[in-house]
XYZ file of C-alpha atoms in Angstrom:
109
model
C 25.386 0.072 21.434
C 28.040 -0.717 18.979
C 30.414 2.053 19.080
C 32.357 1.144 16.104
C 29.672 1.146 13.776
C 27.990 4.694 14.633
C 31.370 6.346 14.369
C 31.649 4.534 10.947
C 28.355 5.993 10.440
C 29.298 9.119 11.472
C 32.334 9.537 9.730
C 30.717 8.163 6.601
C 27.498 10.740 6.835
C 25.382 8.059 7.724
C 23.951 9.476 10.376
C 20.558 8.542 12.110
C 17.570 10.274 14.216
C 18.287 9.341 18.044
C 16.106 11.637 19.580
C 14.105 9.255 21.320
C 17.129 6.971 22.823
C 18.657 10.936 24.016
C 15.240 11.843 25.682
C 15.146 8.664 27.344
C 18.922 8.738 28.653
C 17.849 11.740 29.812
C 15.040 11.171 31.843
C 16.927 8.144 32.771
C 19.831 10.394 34.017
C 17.420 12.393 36.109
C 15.757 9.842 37.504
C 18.986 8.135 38.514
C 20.402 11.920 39.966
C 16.947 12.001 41.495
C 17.121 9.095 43.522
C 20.741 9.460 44.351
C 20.184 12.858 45.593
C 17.490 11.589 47.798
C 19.411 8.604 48.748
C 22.037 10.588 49.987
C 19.979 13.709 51.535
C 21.130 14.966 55.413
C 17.179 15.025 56.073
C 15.103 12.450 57.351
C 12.523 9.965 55.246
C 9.657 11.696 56.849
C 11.462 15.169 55.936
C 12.145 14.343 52.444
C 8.827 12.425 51.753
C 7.086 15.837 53.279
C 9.279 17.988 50.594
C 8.644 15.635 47.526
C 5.099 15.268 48.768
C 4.740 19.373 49.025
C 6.735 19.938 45.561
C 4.674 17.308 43.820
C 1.030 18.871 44.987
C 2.861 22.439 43.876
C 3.998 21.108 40.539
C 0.214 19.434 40.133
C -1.065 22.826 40.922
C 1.399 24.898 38.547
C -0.196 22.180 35.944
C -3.866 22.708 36.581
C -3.881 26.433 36.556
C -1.761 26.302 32.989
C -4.101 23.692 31.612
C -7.026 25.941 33.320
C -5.396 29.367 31.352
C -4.855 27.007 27.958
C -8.868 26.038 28.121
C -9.898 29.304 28.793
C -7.720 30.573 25.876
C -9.074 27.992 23.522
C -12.618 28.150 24.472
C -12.477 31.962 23.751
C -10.445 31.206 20.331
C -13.392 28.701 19.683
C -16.369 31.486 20.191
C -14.335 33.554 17.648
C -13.801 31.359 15.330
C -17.639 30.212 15.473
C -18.614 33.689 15.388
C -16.698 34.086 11.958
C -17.927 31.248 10.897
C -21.693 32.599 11.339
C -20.867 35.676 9.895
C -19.476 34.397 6.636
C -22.513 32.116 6.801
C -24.752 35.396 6.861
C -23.107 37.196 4.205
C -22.557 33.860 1.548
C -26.599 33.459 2.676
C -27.394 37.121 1.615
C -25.336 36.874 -1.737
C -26.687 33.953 -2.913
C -30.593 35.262 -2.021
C -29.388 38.006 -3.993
C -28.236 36.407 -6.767
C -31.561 34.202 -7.029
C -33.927 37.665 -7.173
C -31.701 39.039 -9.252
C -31.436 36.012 -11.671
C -35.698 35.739 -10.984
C -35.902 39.581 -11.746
C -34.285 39.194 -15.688
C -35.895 35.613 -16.607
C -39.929 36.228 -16.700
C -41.340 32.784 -15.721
């Protein structure tokens, strides 16, 4: 990265959207603390593949029972919303039959 020229940008308002180069030096960061950490870790390799092994099926778990909850939530938002949906369908359905008889009731055919 030229330095230089974003602090020219910078000091000349010029300034762009990096949020996908900061989200990937982050994760990059992590990922790099990640596997220091473990590099340097007092435990064992059997010990510390056992921990990321039991955090990783935990984490996996956490995930299914939110995406479980979020399906749930949106299946039940779905029933509503079809629900409306037949209900408005009803009442436009009972207008309009209205409006025919009504319209069949003042023009003699």
């Amino acid at each position: 990265m030229n330095y230089r020229k974003m602090i020219a940008r910078k000091l000349h308002g010029e300034e762009e959207n990096h949020m996908g180069s900061i989200a990937l030096a982050l994760l990059a960061g992590a990922t790099i603390g990640a596997a220091i950490t473990l590099l340097l870790a007092p435990k064992s390799g059997a010990e510390t593949r056992t921990l990321i092994c039991d955090r990783t099926k935990a984490l996996a778990d956490g995930v299914k029972s939110k995406l479980g909850m979020a399906c749930d939530k949106a299946e039940e938002e779905l029933s509503e919303v079809a629900d409306q949906a037949k209900q408005t369908y009803k009442s436009a359905r009972k207008r309009v039959k209205k409006s025919i008889e009504d319209a069949s009731d003042s023009v003699d055919i």
